[in-house]
């Protein structure tokens, strides 16, 4: 039996309410933004709300299509509830979150995460009498998927397994709501106005050691950038990254180590720079969303799933054990020329 292309019949001009459930991580939140913008383009009168971990709430709120962000702290609450001295406070915070979540009734609740925690949030959300909960029907390559997702969903939509993270969310929303996926990709973050600073952000920090690029490579790249008249700035998100940033700044006279900035502040600062070169990390994905010239460095072949896709100003470079400085430099020149 063939599967339908449209799973829900909704009036395009109706003032519908849509709830997006995508809790974390940073890269996943960024990759969800085009799907949210697609919904707004197809349903201009829709109210689109988003449930997300509190740490990523300021970034989700910057997405032009989002009307209301509902922050949660499931990671912290899970640990805090096990401790007797924080249990009462955690219970109060959980009840406040549920009240915020259930303030509005939604015509469509879309779980774009596919995990038990997101299924729980989707289940707790309040729907209209005809409202539906939508989720993926299956796991896709390189991403997690847990069975409660299908238990909660009123409509479970099959997704082709080998698909880019951005396209996965866009296809799911398009199939659920009955519109074609737009050709153009819009993250809803806009672009920096006016002249950008002659500064390149070097994003060396990442959550996994096997994604890192050697310090010697960063030094050689930084030298080349400075020879072309560009300055270098170095962000950091933890103590280890701060020490690496300071070590690089000592090697590259004039390089600036940014202070520890919030995610919102980092996004604002990055938007004013001429471009970004970085490893596979959340900040690199923000660079793509900001439409900055950007080279994304991969030590193994996962760029097809999370890297810049079909964009002229953003290029992924992959090699094993790691890309050379020359390869990254050539890609950077291509980004600037584009």
Short mmCIF file of C-alpha atoms in Angstrom, two decimals:
data_model
loop_
_atom_site.label_atom_id
_atom_site.label_comp_id
_atom_site.label_asym_id
_atom_site.label_seq_id
_atom_site.Cartn_x
_atom_site.Cartn_y
_atom_site.Cartn_z
CA UNK A 1 0.00 0.00 0.00
CA UNK A 2 1.43 3.39 -0.97
CA UNK A 3 1.79 6.05 1.71
CA UNK A 4 -0.04 9.39 1.40
CA UNK A 5 1.91 12.56 0.65
CA UNK A 6 -0.35 14.57 2.95
CA UNK A 7 -1.23 13.28 6.42
CA UNK A 8 -3.26 16.20 7.77
CA UNK A 9 -5.71 18.41 5.90
CA UNK A 10 -5.40 21.98 7.20
CA UNK A 11 -6.65 25.24 5.74
CA UNK A 12 -3.65 27.32 4.60
CA UNK A 13 -5.33 30.55 5.72
CA UNK A 14 -6.44 29.20 9.08
CA UNK A 15 -4.91 30.76 12.23
CA UNK A 16 -3.59 27.41 13.43
CA UNK A 17 -1.36 26.82 16.43
CA UNK A 18 1.68 24.58 15.96
CA UNK A 19 4.00 23.33 18.70
CA UNK A 20 7.53 22.24 17.78
CA UNK A 21 9.29 19.86 20.17
CA UNK A 22 13.06 19.88 19.63
CA UNK A 23 14.82 20.07 22.97
CA UNK A 24 18.54 19.82 22.18
CA UNK A 25 21.39 19.79 21.23
CA UNK A 26 22.72 23.06 19.82
CA UNK A 27 23.33 21.69 16.33
CA UNK A 28 19.94 19.97 16.29
CA UNK A 29 18.21 23.19 17.32
CA UNK A 30 19.89 25.09 14.45
CA UNK A 31 19.00 22.32 11.99
CA UNK A 32 15.33 22.62 13.00
CA UNK A 33 15.00 26.30 12.10
CA UNK A 34 14.44 25.81 8.33
CA UNK A 35 11.50 23.49 9.05
CA UNK A 36 9.96 26.13 11.30
CA UNK A 37 10.43 28.80 8.62
CA UNK A 38 8.87 26.48 6.03
CA UNK A 39 5.74 26.15 8.17
CA UNK A 40 5.41 29.91 8.44
CA UNK A 41 5.81 30.29 4.67
CA UNK A 42 3.07 27.72 4.05
CA UNK A 43 0.78 28.97 6.85
CA UNK A 44 1.35 32.72 7.20
CA UNK A 45 -1.27 33.03 9.96
CA UNK A 46 0.12 30.21 12.10
CA UNK A 47 1.26 30.65 15.68
CA UNK A 48 4.41 28.56 16.04
CA UNK A 49 5.72 27.82 19.54
CA UNK A 50 8.84 25.83 20.40
CA UNK A 51 9.75 23.70 23.43
CA UNK A 52 13.52 23.65 23.94
CA UNK A 53 16.12 23.27 26.69
CA UNK A 54 16.58 26.58 28.50
CA UNK A 55 20.19 26.95 27.41
CA UNK A 56 19.12 27.05 23.76
CA UNK A 57 15.97 29.14 24.28
CA UNK A 58 17.55 32.51 23.32
CA UNK A 59 18.68 31.05 19.99
CA UNK A 60 15.30 29.49 19.23
CA UNK A 61 13.67 32.83 20.05
CA UNK A 62 15.80 34.51 17.36
CA UNK A 63 14.15 32.39 14.67
CA UNK A 64 11.79 34.78 12.89
CA UNK A 65 8.88 32.31 12.68
CA UNK A 66 8.77 31.51 16.40
CA UNK A 67 6.15 33.34 18.44
CA UNK A 68 6.74 31.80 21.84
CA UNK A 69 9.57 29.73 23.30
CA UNK A 70 8.74 27.34 26.14
CA UNK A 71 11.97 26.55 28.00
CA UNK A 72 12.49 23.35 29.94
CA UNK A 73 15.37 21.82 31.88
CA UNK A 74 14.77 18.09 31.59
CA UNK A 75 18.47 17.27 31.87
CA UNK A 76 18.88 19.12 35.16
CA UNK A 77 15.50 18.11 36.58
CA UNK A 78 16.21 14.42 36.05
CA UNK A 79 19.35 14.63 38.18
CA UNK A 80 18.00 17.10 40.74
CA UNK A 81 14.88 15.03 41.46
CA UNK A 82 17.08 12.20 42.76
CA UNK A 83 18.48 14.45 45.50
CA UNK A 84 16.32 14.99 48.56
CA UNK A 85 17.51 18.57 49.12
CA UNK A 86 16.47 19.71 45.62
CA UNK A 87 13.42 17.51 45.06
CA UNK A 88 10.79 20.00 46.24
CA UNK A 89 12.23 22.82 44.15
CA UNK A 90 12.50 20.55 41.13
CA UNK A 91 8.87 19.46 41.53
CA UNK A 92 7.77 23.10 41.64
CA UNK A 93 9.78 23.93 38.52
CA UNK A 94 8.33 20.92 36.71
CA UNK A 95 4.78 21.97 37.57
CA UNK A 96 5.50 25.51 36.34
CA UNK A 97 6.83 24.11 33.07
CA UNK A 98 3.72 21.96 32.57
CA UNK A 99 1.48 24.96 33.18
CA UNK A 100 3.42 26.97 30.61
CA UNK A 101 3.34 24.09 28.13
CA UNK A 102 -0.41 23.57 28.55
CA UNK A 103 -1.34 27.25 28.40
CA UNK A 104 -2.48 26.91 24.77
CA UNK A 105 -4.18 24.07 22.92
CA UNK A 106 -2.43 23.18 19.66
CA UNK A 107 -3.79 22.04 16.33
CA UNK A 108 -0.56 20.20 15.61
CA UNK A 109 2.24 19.06 17.94
CA UNK A 110 5.33 17.97 15.99
CA UNK A 111 8.02 15.92 17.73
CA UNK A 112 11.16 16.50 15.65
CA UNK A 113 13.47 14.79 18.14
CA UNK A 114 12.20 11.22 18.22
CA UNK A 115 13.34 10.40 21.75
CA UNK A 116 11.54 9.39 24.94
CA UNK A 117 12.00 12.83 26.49
CA UNK A 118 10.52 14.62 23.49
CA UNK A 119 7.67 12.09 23.33
CA UNK A 120 6.90 12.89 26.97
CA UNK A 121 6.70 16.60 26.20
CA UNK A 122 4.52 15.97 23.14
CA UNK A 123 2.21 13.78 25.23
CA UNK A 124 1.90 16.45 27.95
CA UNK A 125 1.10 19.21 25.44
CA UNK A 126 -2.56 20.12 25.15
CA UNK A 127 -4.28 19.72 21.78
CA UNK A 128 -7.52 21.04 20.35
CA UNK A 129 -10.40 18.54 19.96
CA UNK A 130 -9.19 17.81 16.41
CA UNK A 131 -5.50 18.35 17.16
CA UNK A 132 -2.89 15.73 16.29
CA UNK A 133 0.54 14.74 17.56
CA UNK A 134 2.98 14.03 14.74
CA UNK A 135 6.36 12.26 14.83
CA UNK A 136 8.75 10.23 12.73
CA UNK A 137 7.82 6.61 12.18
CA UNK A 138 11.41 5.38 12.01
CA UNK A 139 15.03 6.02 12.83
CA UNK A 140 17.25 7.74 10.26
CA UNK A 141 20.97 7.13 9.68
CA UNK A 142 23.19 8.71 12.31
CA UNK A 143 20.42 9.85 14.64
CA UNK A 144 18.80 8.43 17.73
CA UNK A 145 15.23 7.13 17.82
CA UNK A 146 13.23 5.62 20.69
CA UNK A 147 10.04 3.60 20.63
CA UNK A 148 7.83 5.88 22.81
CA UNK A 149 7.88 8.34 19.93
CA UNK A 150 5.43 6.13 18.01
CA UNK A 151 3.35 5.30 21.06
CA UNK A 152 2.53 8.96 21.60
CA UNK A 153 2.07 10.01 17.98
CA UNK A 154 -1.38 10.13 16.41
CA UNK A 155 0.38 10.31 13.05
CA UNK A 156 3.78 8.65 12.50
CA UNK A 157 5.38 9.63 9.20
CA UNK A 158 7.99 7.41 7.50
CA UNK A 159 11.21 9.23 6.58
CA UNK A 160 13.85 7.93 4.20
CA UNK A 161 16.74 6.69 6.39
CA UNK A 162 19.63 8.38 4.53
CA UNK A 163 18.79 12.06 4.86
CA UNK A 164 20.44 15.30 5.97
CA UNK A 165 19.47 16.51 9.44
CA UNK A 166 17.98 19.73 8.04
CA UNK A 167 15.97 17.92 5.39
CA UNK A 168 14.64 15.36 7.88
CA UNK A 169 12.76 18.04 9.80
CA UNK A 170 11.67 19.89 6.67
CA UNK A 171 10.29 16.73 5.04
CA UNK A 172 8.47 15.63 8.20
CA UNK A 173 6.72 19.00 8.59
CA UNK A 174 5.91 19.25 4.88
CA UNK A 175 4.36 15.79 4.77
CA UNK A 176 2.42 16.36 7.97
CA UNK A 177 0.96 19.71 6.90
CA UNK A 178 0.62 19.15 3.18
CA UNK A 179 2.98 21.49 1.41
CA UNK A 180 6.03 21.06 -0.82
CA UNK A 181 9.46 21.60 0.73
CA UNK A 182 10.67 25.01 -0.54
CA UNK A 183 13.78 25.06 -2.71
CA UNK A 184 15.49 27.80 -0.71
CA UNK A 185 16.69 27.15 2.84
CA UNK A 186 15.86 29.89 5.35
CA UNK A 187 17.02 29.66 8.97
CA UNK A 188 15.17 32.79 10.01
CA UNK A 189 18.18 34.43 11.65
CA UNK A 190 18.64 37.12 9.02
CA UNK A 191 22.00 38.52 7.99
CA UNK A 192 24.24 41.18 9.46
CA UNK A 193 23.61 44.61 7.98
CA UNK A 194 26.40 46.88 6.78
CA UNK A 195 30.13 46.19 6.58
CA UNK A 196 31.35 43.17 8.48
CA UNK A 197 34.49 43.31 10.59
CA UNK A 198 37.68 41.90 8.95
CA UNK A 199 37.73 39.15 11.55
CA UNK A 200 37.52 35.37 11.19
CA UNK A 201 36.13 33.23 14.01
CA UNK A 202 38.11 30.02 14.55
CA UNK A 203 35.78 27.47 16.15
CA UNK A 204 38.14 24.85 17.55
CA UNK A 205 35.94 23.57 20.37
CA UNK A 206 33.70 20.55 19.98
CA UNK A 207 31.98 18.02 22.23
CA UNK A 208 34.09 15.09 20.98
CA UNK A 209 37.87 14.77 20.87
CA UNK A 210 37.77 12.83 17.59
CA UNK A 211 36.24 15.89 15.88
CA UNK A 212 39.10 18.21 16.83
CA UNK A 213 41.65 19.69 14.43
CA UNK A 214 45.34 19.75 15.51
CA UNK A 215 46.58 22.89 17.25
CA UNK A 216 49.46 23.13 14.79
CA UNK A 217 46.95 23.27 11.92
CA UNK A 218 45.04 26.09 13.60
CA UNK A 219 48.29 28.00 14.05
CA UNK A 220 49.28 27.60 10.39
CA UNK A 221 45.80 28.62 9.27
CA UNK A 222 45.81 31.63 11.57
CA UNK A 223 49.12 32.79 10.10
CA UNK A 224 47.72 32.63 6.58
CA UNK A 225 44.64 34.60 7.59
CA UNK A 226 46.77 37.30 9.21
CA UNK A 227 48.97 37.51 6.10
CA UNK A 228 45.85 38.46 4.11
CA UNK A 229 44.99 41.23 6.57
CA UNK A 230 42.36 39.37 8.57
CA UNK A 231 42.33 39.19 12.35
CA UNK A 232 41.43 36.08 14.34
CA UNK A 233 39.03 35.70 17.26
CA UNK A 234 38.76 32.60 19.41
CA UNK A 235 35.57 31.64 21.30
CA UNK A 236 35.38 29.08 24.09
CA UNK A 237 32.65 27.31 26.00
CA UNK A 238 34.55 25.60 28.81
CA UNK A 239 37.86 25.67 30.64
CA UNK A 240 39.63 23.29 28.27
CA UNK A 241 38.59 25.36 25.26
CA UNK A 242 39.66 28.57 27.02
CA UNK A 243 43.15 27.20 27.58
CA UNK A 244 43.39 26.14 23.93
CA UNK A 245 42.19 29.58 22.81
CA UNK A 246 44.79 31.29 24.97
CA UNK A 247 47.52 28.99 23.69
CA UNK A 248 46.59 29.86 20.10
CA UNK A 249 46.44 33.57 20.91
CA UNK A 250 49.97 33.37 22.35
CA UNK A 251 51.15 31.81 19.07
CA UNK A 252 49.28 34.35 16.90
CA UNK A 253 50.09 37.94 17.91
CA UNK A 254 46.99 40.08 17.68
CA UNK A 255 44.54 37.19 18.00
CA UNK A 256 41.72 37.91 20.45
CA UNK A 257 40.22 35.45 22.90
CA UNK A 258 36.57 36.31 23.36
CA UNK A 259 35.32 36.27 26.95
CA UNK A 260 32.88 33.54 27.92
CA UNK A 261 29.74 34.66 26.10
CA UNK A 262 26.17 33.47 26.20
CA UNK A 263 24.85 31.67 23.15
CA UNK A 264 22.83 34.74 22.23
CA UNK A 265 25.87 37.01 22.53
CA UNK A 266 28.01 34.61 20.49
CA UNK A 267 25.46 34.62 17.69
CA UNK A 268 25.38 38.41 17.66
CA UNK A 269 29.18 38.69 17.63
CA UNK A 270 29.62 36.05 14.93
CA UNK A 271 27.09 37.79 12.68
CA UNK A 272 29.36 40.84 12.57
CA UNK A 273 32.46 38.90 11.44
CA UNK A 274 33.58 38.26 7.88
CA UNK A 275 33.42 34.48 8.28
CA UNK A 276 33.97 31.36 10.34
CA UNK A 277 36.24 28.32 10.05
CA UNK A 278 35.44 25.54 12.46
CA UNK A 279 35.08 21.89 13.31
CA UNK A 280 31.73 20.09 13.37
CA UNK A 281 30.09 21.90 16.29
CA UNK A 282 27.05 23.93 17.21
CA UNK A 283 28.80 27.25 16.58
CA UNK A 284 29.75 26.11 13.09
CA UNK A 285 26.12 25.30 12.37
CA UNK A 286 25.16 28.78 13.58
CA UNK A 287 27.65 30.19 11.04
CA UNK A 288 25.75 28.35 8.30
CA UNK A 289 22.44 29.66 9.63
CA UNK A 290 23.83 33.21 9.54
CA UNK A 291 24.88 32.70 5.91
CA UNK A 292 28.50 33.58 6.69
CA UNK A 293 31.40 32.38 4.55
CA UNK A 294 32.27 29.22 6.42
CA UNK A 295 34.47 26.13 6.17
CA UNK A 296 33.42 23.13 8.29
CA UNK A 297 36.14 20.59 9.09
CA UNK A 298 35.39 16.86 9.34
CA UNK A 299 37.71 13.99 10.30
CA UNK A 300 35.23 11.36 9.07
CA UNK A 301 32.40 11.15 6.59
CA UNK A 302 29.43 12.64 8.42
CA UNK A 303 29.27 15.91 6.50
CA UNK A 304 26.49 14.44 4.34
CA UNK A 305 24.31 14.39 7.47
CA UNK A 306 25.15 17.62 9.31
CA UNK A 307 27.43 19.71 7.09
CA UNK A 308 26.67 22.63 4.75
CA UNK A 309 24.44 21.27 2.00
CA UNK A 310 24.23 22.72 -1.49
CA UNK A 311 25.48 26.16 -0.39
CA UNK A 312 28.11 28.23 -2.20
CA UNK A 313 29.32 30.28 0.76
CA UNK A 314 29.70 27.29 3.10
CA UNK A 315 31.86 24.25 2.34
CA UNK A 316 32.67 21.10 4.29
CA UNK A 317 36.16 19.57 4.05
CA UNK A 318 36.68 15.95 5.07
CA UNK A 319 39.76 13.74 5.25
CA UNK A 320 41.14 10.99 7.45
CA UNK A 321 42.81 11.31 9.89
CA UNK A 322 42.18 15.02 9.38
CA UNK A 323 42.06 17.57 6.53
CA UNK A 324 45.26 19.44 5.66
CA UNK A 325 45.74 23.16 6.14
CA UNK A 326 46.02 23.52 2.36
CA UNK A 327 42.64 21.84 1.82
CA UNK A 328 40.92 24.07 4.37
CA UNK A 329 42.61 27.16 2.93
CA UNK A 330 41.46 26.36 -0.61
CA UNK A 331 37.91 25.90 0.64
CA UNK A 332 38.08 29.22 2.47
CA UNK A 333 39.13 31.00 -0.71
CA UNK A 334 36.19 29.41 -2.54
CA UNK A 335 33.80 30.64 0.16
CA UNK A 336 35.10 34.19 -0.14
CA UNK A 337 34.87 34.16 -3.93
CA UNK A 338 31.27 32.94 -3.77
#
